[in-house]
mmCIF file of C-alpha atoms in Angstrom:
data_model
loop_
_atom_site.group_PDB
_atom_site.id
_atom_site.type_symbol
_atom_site.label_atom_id
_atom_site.label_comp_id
_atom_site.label_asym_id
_atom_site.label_seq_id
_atom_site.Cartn_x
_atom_site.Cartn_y
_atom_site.Cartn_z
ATOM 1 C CA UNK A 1 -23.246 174.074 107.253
ATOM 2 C CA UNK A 2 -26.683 174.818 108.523
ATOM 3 C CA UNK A 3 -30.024 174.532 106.055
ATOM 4 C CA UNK A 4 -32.128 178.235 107.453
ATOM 5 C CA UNK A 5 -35.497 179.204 106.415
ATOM 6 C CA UNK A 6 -35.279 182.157 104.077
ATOM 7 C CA UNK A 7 -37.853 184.198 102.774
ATOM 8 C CA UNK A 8 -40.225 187.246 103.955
ATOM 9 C CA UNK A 9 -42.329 186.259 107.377
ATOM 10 C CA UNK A 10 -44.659 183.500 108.050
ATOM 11 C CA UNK A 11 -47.630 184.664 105.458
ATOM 12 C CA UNK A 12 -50.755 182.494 107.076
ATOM 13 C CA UNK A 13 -49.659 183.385 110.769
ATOM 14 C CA UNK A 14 -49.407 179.815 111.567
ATOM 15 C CA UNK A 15 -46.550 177.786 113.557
ATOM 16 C CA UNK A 16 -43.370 177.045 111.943
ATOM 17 C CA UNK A 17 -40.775 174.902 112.299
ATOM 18 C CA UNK A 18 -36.789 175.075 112.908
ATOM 19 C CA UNK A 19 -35.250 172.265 112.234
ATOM 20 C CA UNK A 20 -31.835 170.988 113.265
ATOM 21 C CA UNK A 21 -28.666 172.477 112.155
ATOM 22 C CA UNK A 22 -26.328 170.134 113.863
ATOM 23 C CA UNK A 23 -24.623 167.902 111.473
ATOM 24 C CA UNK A 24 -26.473 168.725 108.557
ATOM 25 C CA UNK A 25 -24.771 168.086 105.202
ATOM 26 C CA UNK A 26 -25.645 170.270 102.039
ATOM 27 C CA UNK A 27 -22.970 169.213 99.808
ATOM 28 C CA UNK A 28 -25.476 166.238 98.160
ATOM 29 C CA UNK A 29 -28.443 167.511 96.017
ATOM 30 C CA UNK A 30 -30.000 163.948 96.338
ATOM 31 C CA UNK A 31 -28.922 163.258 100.324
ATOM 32 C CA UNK A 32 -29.177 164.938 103.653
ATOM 33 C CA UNK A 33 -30.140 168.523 102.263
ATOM 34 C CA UNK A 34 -32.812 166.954 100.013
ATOM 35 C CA UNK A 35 -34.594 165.144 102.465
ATOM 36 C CA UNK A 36 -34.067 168.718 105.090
ATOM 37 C CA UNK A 37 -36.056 170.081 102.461
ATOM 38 C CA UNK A 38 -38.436 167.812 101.685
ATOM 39 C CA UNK A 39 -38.987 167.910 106.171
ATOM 40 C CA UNK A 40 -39.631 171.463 106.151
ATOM 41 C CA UNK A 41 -42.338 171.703 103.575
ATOM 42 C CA UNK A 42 -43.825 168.610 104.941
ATOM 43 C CA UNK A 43 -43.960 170.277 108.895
ATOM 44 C CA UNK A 44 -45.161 174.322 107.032
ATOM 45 C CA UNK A 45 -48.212 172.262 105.547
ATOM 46 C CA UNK A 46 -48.527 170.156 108.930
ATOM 47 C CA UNK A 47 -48.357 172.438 111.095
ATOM 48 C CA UNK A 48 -50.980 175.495 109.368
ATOM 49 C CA UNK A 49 -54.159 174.982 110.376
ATOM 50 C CA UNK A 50 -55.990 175.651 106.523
ATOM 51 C CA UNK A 51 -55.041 174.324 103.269
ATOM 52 C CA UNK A 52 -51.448 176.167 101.732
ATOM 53 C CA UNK A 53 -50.391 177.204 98.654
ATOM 54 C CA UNK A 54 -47.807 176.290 96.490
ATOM 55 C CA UNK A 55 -46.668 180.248 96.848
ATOM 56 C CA UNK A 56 -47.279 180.315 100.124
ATOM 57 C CA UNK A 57 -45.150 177.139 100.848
ATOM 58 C CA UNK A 58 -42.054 178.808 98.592
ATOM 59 C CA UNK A 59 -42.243 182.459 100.139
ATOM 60 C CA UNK A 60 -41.955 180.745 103.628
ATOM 61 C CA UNK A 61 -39.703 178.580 103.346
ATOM 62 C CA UNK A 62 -36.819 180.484 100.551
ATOM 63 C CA UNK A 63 -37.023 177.302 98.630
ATOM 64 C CA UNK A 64 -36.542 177.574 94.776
ATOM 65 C CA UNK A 65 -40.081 177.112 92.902
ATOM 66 C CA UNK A 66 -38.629 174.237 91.284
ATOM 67 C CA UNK A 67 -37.364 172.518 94.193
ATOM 68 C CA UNK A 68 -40.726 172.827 95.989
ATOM 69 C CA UNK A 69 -42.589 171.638 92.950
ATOM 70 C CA UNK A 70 -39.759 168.432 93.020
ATOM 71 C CA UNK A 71 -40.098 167.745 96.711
ATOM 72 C CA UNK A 72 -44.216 168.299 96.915
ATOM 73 C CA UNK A 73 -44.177 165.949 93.993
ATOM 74 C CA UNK A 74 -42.443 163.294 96.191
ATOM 75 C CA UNK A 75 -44.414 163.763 99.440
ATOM 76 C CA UNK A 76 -47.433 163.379 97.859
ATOM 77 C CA UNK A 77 -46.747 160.061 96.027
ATOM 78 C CA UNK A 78 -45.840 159.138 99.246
ATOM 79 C CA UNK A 79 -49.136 160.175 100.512
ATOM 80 C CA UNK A 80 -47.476 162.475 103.011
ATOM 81 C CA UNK A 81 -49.016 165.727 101.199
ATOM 82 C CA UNK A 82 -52.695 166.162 98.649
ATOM 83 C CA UNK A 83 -54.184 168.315 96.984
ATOM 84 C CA UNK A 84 -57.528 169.861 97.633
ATOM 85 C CA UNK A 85 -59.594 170.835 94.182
ATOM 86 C CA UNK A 86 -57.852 174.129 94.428
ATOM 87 C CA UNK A 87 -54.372 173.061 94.042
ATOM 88 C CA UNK A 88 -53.464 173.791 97.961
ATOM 89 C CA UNK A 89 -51.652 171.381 99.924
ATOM 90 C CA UNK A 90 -52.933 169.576 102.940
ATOM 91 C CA UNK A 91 -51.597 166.472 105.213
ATOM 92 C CA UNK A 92 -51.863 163.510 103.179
ATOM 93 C CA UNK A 93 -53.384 159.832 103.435
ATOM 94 C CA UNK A 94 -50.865 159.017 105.667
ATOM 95 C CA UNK A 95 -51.449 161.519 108.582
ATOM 96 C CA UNK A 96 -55.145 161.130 108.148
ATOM 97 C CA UNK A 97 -55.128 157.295 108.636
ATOM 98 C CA UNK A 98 -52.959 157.838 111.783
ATOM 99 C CA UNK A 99 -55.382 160.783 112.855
ATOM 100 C CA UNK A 100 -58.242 158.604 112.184
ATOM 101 C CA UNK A 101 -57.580 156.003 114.318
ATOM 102 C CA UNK A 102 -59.564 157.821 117.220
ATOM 103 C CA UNK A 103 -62.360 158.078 115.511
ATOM 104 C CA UNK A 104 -63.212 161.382 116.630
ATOM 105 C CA UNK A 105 -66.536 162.637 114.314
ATOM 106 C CA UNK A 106 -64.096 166.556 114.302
ATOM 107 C CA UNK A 107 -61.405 164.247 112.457
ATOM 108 C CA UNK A 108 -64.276 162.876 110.000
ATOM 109 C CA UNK A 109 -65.679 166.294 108.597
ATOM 110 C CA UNK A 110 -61.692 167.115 108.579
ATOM 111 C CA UNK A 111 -61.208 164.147 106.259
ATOM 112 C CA UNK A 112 -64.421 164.021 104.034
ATOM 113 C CA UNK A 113 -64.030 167.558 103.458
ATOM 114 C CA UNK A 114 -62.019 167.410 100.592
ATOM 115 C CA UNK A 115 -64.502 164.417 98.906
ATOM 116 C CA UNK A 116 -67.719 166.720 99.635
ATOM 117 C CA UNK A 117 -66.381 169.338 97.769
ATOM 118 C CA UNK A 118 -65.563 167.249 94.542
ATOM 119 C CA UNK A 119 -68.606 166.025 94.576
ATOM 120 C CA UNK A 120 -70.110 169.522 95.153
ATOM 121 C CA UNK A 121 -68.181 170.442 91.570
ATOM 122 C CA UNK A 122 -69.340 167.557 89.978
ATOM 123 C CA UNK A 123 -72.981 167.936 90.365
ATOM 124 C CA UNK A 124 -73.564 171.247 91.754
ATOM 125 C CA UNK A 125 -76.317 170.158 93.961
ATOM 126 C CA UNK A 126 -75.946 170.093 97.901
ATOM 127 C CA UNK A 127 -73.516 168.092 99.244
ATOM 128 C CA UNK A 128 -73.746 166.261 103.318
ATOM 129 C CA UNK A 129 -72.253 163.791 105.404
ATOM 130 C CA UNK A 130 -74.246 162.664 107.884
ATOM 131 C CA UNK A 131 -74.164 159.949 110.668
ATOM 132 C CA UNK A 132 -76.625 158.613 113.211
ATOM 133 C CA UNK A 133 -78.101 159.969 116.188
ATOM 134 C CA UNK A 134 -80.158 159.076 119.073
ATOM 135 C CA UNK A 135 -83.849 158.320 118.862
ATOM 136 C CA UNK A 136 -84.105 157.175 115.282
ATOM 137 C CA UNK A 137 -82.605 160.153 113.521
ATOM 138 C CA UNK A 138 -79.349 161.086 111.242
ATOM 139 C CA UNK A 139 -77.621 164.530 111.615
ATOM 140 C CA UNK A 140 -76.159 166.361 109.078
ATOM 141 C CA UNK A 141 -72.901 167.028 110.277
ATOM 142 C CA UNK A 142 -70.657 168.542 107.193
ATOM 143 C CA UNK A 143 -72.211 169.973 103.752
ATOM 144 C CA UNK A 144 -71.195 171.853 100.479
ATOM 145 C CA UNK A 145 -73.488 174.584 99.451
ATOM 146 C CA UNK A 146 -75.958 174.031 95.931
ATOM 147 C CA UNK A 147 -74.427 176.273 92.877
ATOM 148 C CA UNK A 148 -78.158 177.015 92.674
ATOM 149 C CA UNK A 149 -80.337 179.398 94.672
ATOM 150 C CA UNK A 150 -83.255 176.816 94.435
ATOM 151 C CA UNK A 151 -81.926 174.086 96.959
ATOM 152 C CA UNK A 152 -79.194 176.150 98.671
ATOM 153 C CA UNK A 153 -80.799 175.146 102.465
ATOM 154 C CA UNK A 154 -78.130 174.457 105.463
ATOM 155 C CA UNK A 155 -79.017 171.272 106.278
ATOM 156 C CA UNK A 156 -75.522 170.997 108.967
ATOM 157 C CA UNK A 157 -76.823 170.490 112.686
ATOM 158 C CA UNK A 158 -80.109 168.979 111.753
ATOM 159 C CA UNK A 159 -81.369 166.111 112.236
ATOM 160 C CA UNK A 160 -84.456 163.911 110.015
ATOM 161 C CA UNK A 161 -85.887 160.472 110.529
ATOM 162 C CA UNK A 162 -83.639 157.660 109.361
ATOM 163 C CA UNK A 163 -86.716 156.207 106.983
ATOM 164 C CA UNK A 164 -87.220 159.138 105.417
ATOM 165 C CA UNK A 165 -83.910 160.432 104.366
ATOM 166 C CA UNK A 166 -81.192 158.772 101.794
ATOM 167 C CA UNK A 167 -78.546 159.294 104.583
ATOM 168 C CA UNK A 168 -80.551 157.610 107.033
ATOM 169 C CA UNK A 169 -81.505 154.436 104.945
ATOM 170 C CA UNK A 170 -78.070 154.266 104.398
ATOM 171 C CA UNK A 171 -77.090 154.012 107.933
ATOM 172 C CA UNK A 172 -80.175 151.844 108.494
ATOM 173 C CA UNK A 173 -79.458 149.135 105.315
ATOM 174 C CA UNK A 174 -75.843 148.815 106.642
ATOM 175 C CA UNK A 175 -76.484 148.172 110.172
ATOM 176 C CA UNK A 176 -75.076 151.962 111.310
ATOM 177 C CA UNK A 177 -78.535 152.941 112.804
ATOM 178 C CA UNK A 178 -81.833 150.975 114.414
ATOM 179 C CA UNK A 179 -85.178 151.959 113.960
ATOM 180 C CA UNK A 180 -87.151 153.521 117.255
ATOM 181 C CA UNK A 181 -89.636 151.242 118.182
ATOM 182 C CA UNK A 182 -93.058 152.992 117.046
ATOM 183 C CA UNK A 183 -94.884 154.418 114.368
ATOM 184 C CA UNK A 184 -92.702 155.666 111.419
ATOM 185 C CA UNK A 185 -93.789 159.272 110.939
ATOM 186 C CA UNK A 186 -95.346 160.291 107.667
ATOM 187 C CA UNK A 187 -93.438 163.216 106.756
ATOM 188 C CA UNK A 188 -95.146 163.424 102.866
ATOM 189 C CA UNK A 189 -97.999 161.878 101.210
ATOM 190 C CA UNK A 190 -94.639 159.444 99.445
ATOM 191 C CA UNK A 191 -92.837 158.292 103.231
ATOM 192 C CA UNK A 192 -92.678 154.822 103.964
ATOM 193 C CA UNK A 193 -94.519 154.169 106.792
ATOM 194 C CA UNK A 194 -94.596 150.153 106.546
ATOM 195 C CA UNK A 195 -91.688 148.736 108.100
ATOM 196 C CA UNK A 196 -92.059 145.365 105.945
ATOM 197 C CA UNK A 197 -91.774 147.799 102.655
ATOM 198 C CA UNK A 198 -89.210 149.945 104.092
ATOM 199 C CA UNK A 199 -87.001 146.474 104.866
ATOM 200 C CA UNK A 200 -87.442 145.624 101.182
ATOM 201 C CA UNK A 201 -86.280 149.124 100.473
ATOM 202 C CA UNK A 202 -82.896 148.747 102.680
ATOM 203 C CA UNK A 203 -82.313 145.267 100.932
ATOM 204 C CA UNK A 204 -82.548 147.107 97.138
ATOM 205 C CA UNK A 205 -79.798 149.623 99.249
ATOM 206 C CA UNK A 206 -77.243 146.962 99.897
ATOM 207 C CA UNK A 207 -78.170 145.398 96.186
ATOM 208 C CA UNK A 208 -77.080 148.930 94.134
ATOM 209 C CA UNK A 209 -75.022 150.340 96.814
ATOM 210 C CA UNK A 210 -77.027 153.697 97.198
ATOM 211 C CA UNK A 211 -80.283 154.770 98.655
ATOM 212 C CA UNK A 212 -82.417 156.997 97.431
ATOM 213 C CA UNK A 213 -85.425 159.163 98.401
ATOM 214 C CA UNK A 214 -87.968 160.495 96.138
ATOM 215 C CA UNK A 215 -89.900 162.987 97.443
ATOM 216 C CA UNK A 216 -90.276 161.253 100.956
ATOM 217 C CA UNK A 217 -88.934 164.014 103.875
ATOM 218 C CA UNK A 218 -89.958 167.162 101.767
ATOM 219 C CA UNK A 219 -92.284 167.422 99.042
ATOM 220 C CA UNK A 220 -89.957 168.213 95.942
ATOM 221 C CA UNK A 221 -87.008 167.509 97.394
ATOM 222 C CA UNK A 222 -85.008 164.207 95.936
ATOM 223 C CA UNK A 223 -81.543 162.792 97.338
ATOM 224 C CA UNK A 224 -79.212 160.000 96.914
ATOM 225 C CA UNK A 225 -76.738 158.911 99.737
ATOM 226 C CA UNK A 226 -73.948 156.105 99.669
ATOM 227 C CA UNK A 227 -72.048 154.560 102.734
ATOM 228 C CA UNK A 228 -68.624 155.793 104.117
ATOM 229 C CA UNK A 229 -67.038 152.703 105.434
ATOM 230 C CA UNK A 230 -64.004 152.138 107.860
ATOM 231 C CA UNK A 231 -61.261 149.363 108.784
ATOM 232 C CA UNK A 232 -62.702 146.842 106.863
ATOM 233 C CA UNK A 233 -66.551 146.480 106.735
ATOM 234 C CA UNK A 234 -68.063 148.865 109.274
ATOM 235 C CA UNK A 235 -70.155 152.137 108.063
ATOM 236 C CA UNK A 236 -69.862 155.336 110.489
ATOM 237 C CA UNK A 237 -71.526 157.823 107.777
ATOM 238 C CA UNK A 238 -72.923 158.546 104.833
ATOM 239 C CA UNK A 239 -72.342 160.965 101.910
ATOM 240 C CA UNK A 240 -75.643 162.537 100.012
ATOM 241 C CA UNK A 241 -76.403 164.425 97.027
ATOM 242 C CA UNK A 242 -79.951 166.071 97.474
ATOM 243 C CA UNK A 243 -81.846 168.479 94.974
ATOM 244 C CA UNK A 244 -84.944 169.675 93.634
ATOM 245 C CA UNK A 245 -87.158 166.958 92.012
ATOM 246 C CA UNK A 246 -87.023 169.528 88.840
ATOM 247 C CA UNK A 247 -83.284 168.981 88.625
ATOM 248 C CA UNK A 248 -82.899 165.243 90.114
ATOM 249 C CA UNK A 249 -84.708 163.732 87.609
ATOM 250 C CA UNK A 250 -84.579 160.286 85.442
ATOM 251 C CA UNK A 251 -81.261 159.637 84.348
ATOM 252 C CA UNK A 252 -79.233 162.231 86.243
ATOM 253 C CA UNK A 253 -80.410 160.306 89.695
ATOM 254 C CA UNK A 254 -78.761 157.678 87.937
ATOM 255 C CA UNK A 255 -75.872 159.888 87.362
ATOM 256 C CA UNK A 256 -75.480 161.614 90.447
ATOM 257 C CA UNK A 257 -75.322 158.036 92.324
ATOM 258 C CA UNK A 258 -72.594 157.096 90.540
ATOM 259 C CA UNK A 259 -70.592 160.132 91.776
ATOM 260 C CA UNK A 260 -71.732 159.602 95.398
ATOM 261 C CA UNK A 261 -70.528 156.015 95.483
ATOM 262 C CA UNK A 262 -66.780 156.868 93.638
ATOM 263 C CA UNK A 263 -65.802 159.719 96.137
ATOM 264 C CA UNK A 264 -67.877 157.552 99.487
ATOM 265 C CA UNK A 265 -65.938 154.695 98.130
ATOM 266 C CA UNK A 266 -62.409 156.874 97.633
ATOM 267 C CA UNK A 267 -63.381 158.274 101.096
ATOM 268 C CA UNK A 268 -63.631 154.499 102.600
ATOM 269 C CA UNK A 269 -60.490 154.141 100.745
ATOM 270 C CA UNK A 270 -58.324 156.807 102.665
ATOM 271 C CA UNK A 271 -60.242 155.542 105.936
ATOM 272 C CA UNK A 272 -58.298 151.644 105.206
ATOM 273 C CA UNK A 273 -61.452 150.031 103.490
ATOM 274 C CA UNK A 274 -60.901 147.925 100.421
ATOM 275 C CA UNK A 275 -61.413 149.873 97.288
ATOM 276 C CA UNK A 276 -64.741 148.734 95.341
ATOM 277 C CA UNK A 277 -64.032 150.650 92.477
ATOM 278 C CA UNK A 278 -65.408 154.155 91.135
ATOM 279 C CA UNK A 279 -68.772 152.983 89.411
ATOM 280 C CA UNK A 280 -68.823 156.264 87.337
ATOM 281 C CA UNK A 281 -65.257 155.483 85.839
ATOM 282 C CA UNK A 282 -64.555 151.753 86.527
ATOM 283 C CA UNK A 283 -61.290 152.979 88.140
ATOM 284 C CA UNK A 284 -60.644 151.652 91.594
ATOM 285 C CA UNK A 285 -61.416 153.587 94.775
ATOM 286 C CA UNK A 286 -57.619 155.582 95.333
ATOM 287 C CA UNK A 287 -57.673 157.330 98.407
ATOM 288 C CA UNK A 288 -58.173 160.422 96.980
ATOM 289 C CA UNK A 289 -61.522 162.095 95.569
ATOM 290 C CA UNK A 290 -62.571 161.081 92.397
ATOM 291 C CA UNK A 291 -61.402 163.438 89.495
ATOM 292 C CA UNK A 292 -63.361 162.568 86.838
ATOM 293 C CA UNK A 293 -64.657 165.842 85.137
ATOM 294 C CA UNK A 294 -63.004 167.907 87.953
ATOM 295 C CA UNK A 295 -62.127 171.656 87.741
ATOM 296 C CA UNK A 296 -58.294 172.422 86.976
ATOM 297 C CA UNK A 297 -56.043 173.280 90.145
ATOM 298 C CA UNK A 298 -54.904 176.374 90.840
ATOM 299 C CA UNK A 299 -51.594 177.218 92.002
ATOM 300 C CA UNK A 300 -50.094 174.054 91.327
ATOM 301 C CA UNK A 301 -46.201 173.286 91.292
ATOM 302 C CA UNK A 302 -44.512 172.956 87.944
ATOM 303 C CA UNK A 303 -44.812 169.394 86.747
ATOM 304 C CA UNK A 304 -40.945 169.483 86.150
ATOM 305 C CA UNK A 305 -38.614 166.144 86.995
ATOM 306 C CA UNK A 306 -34.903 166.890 88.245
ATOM 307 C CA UNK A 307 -32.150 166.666 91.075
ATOM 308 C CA UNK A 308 -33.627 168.810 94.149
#
């Protein structure tokens, strides 16, 4: 018997996969035609170049809602499939690692993507990832928009001194980045410009695990950053929260730190560094962003347990 892809036309106009008809046994719920199955939603959400939804995945592929919801439920326990904070479905943990192995910086905004936008819900300030560039400075390479109109600049493309920003001491405390020989540039009246006080600055970095900057690129503006670590111990970005001073104040710096380290450290997680644990929760780093006080998925499967 052959196993054919029902359903109305592609929706998302992306490629789609046949696959093999020769030999293919149906008669088994939990054998051959489950695991068919389980290979065709797992090459529809490989092979579309955005995010899919759980409708999406059933119209294509003719597949009963509660056999997608079964199968999707498998695949991403196996870290094959994940969720994004909308409910769609992307490649999982395991494709990324495999992906990552290049080390390509495209690859990197594909993979943080998911962890900036948590942490966008989560505080509703501005969200980067930035890494280092040439001639003593950090580029903002990836970002998630402020909720607020005060603090909604697009910081992706451009690039600030290391001492001055949260991203760059980052880089600089964990050995990402070197200083330019020179003068460090004053940028506000609250820059460190001594490079003996700015070292004692990168050691309290390493000691709490965050940097922050008060003040010190812009007048008024305040950001935290954490590192994003890979393959064991080496950092290759950074991951900031930055606001007004009137919102980033006191205990909420505090606050939002904690949320920058869980998903940079979740983020680390997915790119094979050793959990540290999520200092917000006390929950270890997972590989997947940090849900803690998360908005609730759309268009998600039915959470129903069965034969396929």
């Amino acid at each position: 018997m052959e196993l054919q892809t029902r359903g109305t036309a592609n929706p998302w106009n992306c490629k789609t996969t046949e696959l093999p008809t020769e030999g293919v046994l149906v008669t088994s719920p939990t054998g051959t035609q489950a695991v068919d199955r389980a290979a065709q939603l797992l090459l529809e959400v490989v092979h579309c170049p955005g995010p899919v939804t759980f409708t999406e995945l059933t119209t294509v592929t003719g597949l009963a809602k509660s056999t997608t919801s079964r199968l999707l439920m498998a695949l991403e326990r196996n870290g094959l499939v994940r969720r994004d904070a909308t409910g769609r479905f992307r490649p999982g943990e395991v494709f990324i690692s495999y992906a990552w192995r290049g080390g390509a910086e495209a690859d990197l905004v594909s993979v943080a993507q998911p962890f900036l936008e948590q942490l966008g819900a989560q505080t509703g300030e501005t969200v980067n990832l930035g890494v280092v560039r040439d001639r003593g400075m950090v580029e903002q390479i990836a970002q998630v928009d402020s909720r607020f109109l005060i603090g909604g600049t697009n910081w992706v493309g451009l690039s600030v001194p290391l001492h001055c920003a949260a991203l760059g001491k980052v880089l600089l405390a964990y050995g990402a980045a070197e200083l330019a020989p020179g003068r460090l540039e004053q940028r506000t009246p609250r820059t460190i410009t001594s490079r003996g006080a700015l070292m004692a600055e990168l050691a309290l970095v390493r000691d709490r695990g965050y940097a922050v900057t008060d003040e010190e690129l812009e007048p008024g503006l305040v950001a935290v950053a954490a590192p994003v670590h890979r393959d064991g111990a080496a950092v290759v970005a950074a991951l900031s929260v930055s606001g007004p001073a009137t919102r980033l104040t006191g205990d909420r710096i505090a606050e939002v730190a904690a949320r920058c380290v869980a998903q940079a450290s979740a983020l680390s997680a997915l790119l094979r560094h050793p959990a540290t644990g999520d200092p917000a929760t006390g929950h270890p780093a997972t590989g997947q962003p940090a849900t803690h006080d998360s908005p609730p998925q759309k268009d998600s499967p039915p959470q129903k347990e069965g034969a396929a």
